[in-house]
PDB file of C-alpha atoms in Angstrom:
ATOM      1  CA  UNK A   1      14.999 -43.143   8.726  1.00  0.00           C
ATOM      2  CA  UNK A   2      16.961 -39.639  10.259  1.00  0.00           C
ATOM      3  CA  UNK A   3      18.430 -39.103   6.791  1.00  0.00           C
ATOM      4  CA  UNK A   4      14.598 -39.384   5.528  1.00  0.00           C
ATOM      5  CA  UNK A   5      13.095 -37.240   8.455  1.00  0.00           C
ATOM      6  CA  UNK A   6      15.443 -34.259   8.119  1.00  0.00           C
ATOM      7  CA  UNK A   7      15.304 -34.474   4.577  1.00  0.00           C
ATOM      8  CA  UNK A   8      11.638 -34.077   4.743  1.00  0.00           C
ATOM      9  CA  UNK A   9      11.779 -31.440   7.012  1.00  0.00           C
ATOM     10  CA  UNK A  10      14.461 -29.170   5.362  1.00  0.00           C
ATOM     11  CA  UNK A  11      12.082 -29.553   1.925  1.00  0.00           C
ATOM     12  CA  UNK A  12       8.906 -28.304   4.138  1.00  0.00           C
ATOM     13  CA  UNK A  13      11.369 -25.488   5.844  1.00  0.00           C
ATOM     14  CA  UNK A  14      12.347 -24.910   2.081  1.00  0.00           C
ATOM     15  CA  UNK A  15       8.442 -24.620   1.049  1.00  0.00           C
ATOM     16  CA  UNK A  16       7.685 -22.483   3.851  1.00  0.00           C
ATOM     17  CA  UNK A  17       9.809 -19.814   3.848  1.00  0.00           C
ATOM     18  CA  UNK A  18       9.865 -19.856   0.057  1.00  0.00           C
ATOM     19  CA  UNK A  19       5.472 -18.933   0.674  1.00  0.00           C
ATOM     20  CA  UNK A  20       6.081 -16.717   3.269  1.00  0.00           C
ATOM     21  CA  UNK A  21       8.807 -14.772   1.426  1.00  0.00           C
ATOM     22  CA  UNK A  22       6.744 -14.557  -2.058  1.00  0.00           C
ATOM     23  CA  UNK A  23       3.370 -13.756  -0.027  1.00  0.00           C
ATOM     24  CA  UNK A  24       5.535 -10.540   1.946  1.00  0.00           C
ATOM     25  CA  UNK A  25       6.970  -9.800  -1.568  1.00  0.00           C
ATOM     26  CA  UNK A  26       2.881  -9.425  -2.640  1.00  0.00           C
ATOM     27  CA  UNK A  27       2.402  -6.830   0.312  1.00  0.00           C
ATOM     28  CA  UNK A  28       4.929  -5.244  -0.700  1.00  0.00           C
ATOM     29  CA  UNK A  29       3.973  -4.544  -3.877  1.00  0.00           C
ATOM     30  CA  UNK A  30       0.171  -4.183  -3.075  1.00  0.00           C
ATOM     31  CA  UNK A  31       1.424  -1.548  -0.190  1.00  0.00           C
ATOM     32  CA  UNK A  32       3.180   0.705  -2.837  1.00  0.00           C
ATOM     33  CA  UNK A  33       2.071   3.999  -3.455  1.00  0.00           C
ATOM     34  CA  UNK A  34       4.541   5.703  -5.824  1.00  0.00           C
ATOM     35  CA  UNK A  35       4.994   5.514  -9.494  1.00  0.00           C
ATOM     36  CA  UNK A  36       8.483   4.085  -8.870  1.00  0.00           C
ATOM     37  CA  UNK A  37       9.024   0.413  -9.375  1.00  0.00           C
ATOM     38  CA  UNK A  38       5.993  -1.530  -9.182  1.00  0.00           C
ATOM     39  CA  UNK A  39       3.744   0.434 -10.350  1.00  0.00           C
ATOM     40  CA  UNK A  40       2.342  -1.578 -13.104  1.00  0.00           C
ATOM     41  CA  UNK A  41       2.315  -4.348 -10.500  1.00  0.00           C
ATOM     42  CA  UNK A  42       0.461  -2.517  -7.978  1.00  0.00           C
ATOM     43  CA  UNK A  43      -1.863  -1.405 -10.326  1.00  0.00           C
ATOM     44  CA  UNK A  44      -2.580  -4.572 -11.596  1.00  0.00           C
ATOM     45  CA  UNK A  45      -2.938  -6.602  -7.622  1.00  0.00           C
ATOM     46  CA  UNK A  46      -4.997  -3.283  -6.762  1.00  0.00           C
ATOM     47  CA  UNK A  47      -7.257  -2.925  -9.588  1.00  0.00           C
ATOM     48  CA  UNK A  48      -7.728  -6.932 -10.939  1.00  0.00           C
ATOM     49  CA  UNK A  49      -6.925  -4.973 -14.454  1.00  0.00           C
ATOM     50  CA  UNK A  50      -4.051  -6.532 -16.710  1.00  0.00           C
ATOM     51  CA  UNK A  51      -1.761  -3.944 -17.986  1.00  0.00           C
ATOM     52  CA  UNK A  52      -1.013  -4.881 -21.368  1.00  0.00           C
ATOM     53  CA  UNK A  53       2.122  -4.122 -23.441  1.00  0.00           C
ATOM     54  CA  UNK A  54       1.984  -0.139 -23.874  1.00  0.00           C
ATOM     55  CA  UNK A  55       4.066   2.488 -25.809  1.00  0.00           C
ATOM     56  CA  UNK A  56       3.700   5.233 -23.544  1.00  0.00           C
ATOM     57  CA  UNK A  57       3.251   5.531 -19.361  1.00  0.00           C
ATOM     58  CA  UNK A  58       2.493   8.600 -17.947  1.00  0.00           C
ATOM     59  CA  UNK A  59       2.496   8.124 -13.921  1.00  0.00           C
ATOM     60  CA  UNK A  60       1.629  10.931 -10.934  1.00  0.00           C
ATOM     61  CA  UNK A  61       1.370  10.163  -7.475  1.00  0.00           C
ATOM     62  CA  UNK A  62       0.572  13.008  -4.726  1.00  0.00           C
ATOM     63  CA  UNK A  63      -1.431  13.100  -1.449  1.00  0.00           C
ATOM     64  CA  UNK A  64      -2.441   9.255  -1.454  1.00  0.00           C
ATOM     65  CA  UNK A  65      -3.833   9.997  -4.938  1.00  0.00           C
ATOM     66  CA  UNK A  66      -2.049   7.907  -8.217  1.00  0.00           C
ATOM     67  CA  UNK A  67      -3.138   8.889 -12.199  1.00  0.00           C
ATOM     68  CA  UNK A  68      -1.616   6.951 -14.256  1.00  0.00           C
ATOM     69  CA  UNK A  69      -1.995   6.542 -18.143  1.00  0.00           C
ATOM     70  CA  UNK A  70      -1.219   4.139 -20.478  1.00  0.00           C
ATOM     71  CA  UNK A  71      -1.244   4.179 -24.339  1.00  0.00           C
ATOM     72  CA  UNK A  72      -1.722   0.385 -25.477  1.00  0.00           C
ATOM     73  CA  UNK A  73       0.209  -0.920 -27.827  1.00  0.00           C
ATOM     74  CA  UNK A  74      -2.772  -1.816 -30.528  1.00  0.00           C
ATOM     75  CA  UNK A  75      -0.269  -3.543 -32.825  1.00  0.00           C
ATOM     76  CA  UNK A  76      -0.125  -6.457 -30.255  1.00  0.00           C
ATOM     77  CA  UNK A  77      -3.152  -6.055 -28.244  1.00  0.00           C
ATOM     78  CA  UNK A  78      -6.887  -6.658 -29.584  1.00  0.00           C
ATOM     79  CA  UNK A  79      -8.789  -3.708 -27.740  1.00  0.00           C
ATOM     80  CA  UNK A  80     -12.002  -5.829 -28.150  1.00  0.00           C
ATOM     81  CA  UNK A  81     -10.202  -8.974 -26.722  1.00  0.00           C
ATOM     82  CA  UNK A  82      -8.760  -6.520 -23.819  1.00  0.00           C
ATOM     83  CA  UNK A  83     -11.789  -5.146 -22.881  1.00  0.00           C
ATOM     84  CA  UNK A  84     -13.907  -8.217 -22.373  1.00  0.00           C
ATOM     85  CA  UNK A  85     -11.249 -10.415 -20.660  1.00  0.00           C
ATOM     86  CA  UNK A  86     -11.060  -7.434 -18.154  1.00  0.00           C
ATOM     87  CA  UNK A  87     -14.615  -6.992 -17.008  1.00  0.00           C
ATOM     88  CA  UNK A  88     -15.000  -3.511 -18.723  1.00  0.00           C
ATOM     89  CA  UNK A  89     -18.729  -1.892 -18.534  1.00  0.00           C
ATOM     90  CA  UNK A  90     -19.670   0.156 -21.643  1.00  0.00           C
ATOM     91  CA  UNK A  91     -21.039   3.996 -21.162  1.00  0.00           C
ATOM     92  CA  UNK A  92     -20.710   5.888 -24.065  1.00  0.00           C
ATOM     93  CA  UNK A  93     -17.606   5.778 -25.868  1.00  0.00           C
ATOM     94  CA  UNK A  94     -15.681   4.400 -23.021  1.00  0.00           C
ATOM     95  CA  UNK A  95     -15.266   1.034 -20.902  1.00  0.00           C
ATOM     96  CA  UNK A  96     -15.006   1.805 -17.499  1.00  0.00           C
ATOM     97  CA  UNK A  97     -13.935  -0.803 -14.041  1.00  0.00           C
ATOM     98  CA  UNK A  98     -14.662   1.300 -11.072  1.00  0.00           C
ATOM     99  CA  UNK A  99     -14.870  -0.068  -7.189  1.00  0.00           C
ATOM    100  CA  UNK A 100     -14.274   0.769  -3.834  1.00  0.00           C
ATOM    101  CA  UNK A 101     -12.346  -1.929  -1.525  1.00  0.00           C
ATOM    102  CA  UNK A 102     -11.294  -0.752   2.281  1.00  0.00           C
ATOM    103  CA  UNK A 103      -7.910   0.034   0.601  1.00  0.00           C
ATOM    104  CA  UNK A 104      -8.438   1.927  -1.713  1.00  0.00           C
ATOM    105  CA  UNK A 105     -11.018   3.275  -4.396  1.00  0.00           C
ATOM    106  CA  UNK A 106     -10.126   2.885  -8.416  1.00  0.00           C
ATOM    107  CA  UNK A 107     -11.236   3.570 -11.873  1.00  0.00           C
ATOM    108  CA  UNK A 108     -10.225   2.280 -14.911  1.00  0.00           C
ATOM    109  CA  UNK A 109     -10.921   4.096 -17.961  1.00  0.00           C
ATOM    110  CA  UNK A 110     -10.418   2.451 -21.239  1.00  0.00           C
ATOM    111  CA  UNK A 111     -10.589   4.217 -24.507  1.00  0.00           C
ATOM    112  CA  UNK A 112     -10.753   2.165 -27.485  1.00  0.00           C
ATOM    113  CA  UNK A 113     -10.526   4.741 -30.286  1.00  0.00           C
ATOM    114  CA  UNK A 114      -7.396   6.503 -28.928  1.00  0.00           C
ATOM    115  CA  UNK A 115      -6.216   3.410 -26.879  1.00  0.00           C
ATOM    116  CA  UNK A 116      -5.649   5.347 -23.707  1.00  0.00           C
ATOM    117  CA  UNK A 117      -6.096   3.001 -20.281  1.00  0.00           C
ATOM    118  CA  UNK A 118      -6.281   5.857 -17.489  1.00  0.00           C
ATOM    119  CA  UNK A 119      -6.430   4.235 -13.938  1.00  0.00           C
ATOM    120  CA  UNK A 120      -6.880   6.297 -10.618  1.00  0.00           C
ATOM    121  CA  UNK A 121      -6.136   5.177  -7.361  1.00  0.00           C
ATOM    122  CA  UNK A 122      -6.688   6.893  -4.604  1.00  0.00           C
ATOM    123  CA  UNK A 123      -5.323   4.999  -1.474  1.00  0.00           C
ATOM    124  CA  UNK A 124      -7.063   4.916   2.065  1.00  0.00           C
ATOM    125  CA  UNK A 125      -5.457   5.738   5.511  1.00  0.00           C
ATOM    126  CA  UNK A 126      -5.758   3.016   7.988  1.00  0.00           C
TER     127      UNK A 126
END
């Protein structure tokens, strides 16, 4: 029965710090604000938008401000396919995600004739 219990508890230590290490990893990410490592992540956790595979990245960050841009990779990605599964709104020629969260405010620009994704962060001070 003390072989069981400590058993038991060393899996739900296990568990445990294995969430708590993954969920700090998460803030970590979501805290980032460079175009250093991460920044597709960030992007991504920041904006809901999936980055898909791209050719070219173009990334600036400066004074809580990030532009990046992205040149999709239309040999493996169906724009049309892309741009519904990602909650896109149509004006014009472009399909735009826009919001503003306590965090931060973003815009996603998508541009299915040139396949340019264009995302803007610009990061809040708490």
């Amino acid at each position: 029965m003390k072989k069981f219990l400590i058993i038991t508890l060393s899996f739900f230590a296990f568990i445990s710090l294995m969430y708590l290490g993954l969920n700090l990893f998460g803030k970590m990410i979501y805290n980032k604000q460079s175009c250093e490592r991460f920044n597709i992540d960030n992007i991504e956790l920041r904006t809901g938008v999936n980055i898909p595979e791209v050719t070219t990245t173009y990334c600036q960050c400066k004074d809580n401000k990030k532009v990046s841009k992205f040149i999709i990779n239309t040999d493996k990605v169906d724009l049309d396919n892309y741009v519904s599964r990602n909650d896109f709104t149509q004006i014009d020629d472009l399909y735009i995600k826009e919001n503003d969260t306590k965090n931060s405010t973003y815009k996603v620009v998508c541009n299915k004739k040139t396949a340019e994704l264009i995302v803007n962060i610009t990061y809040k001070t708490n």
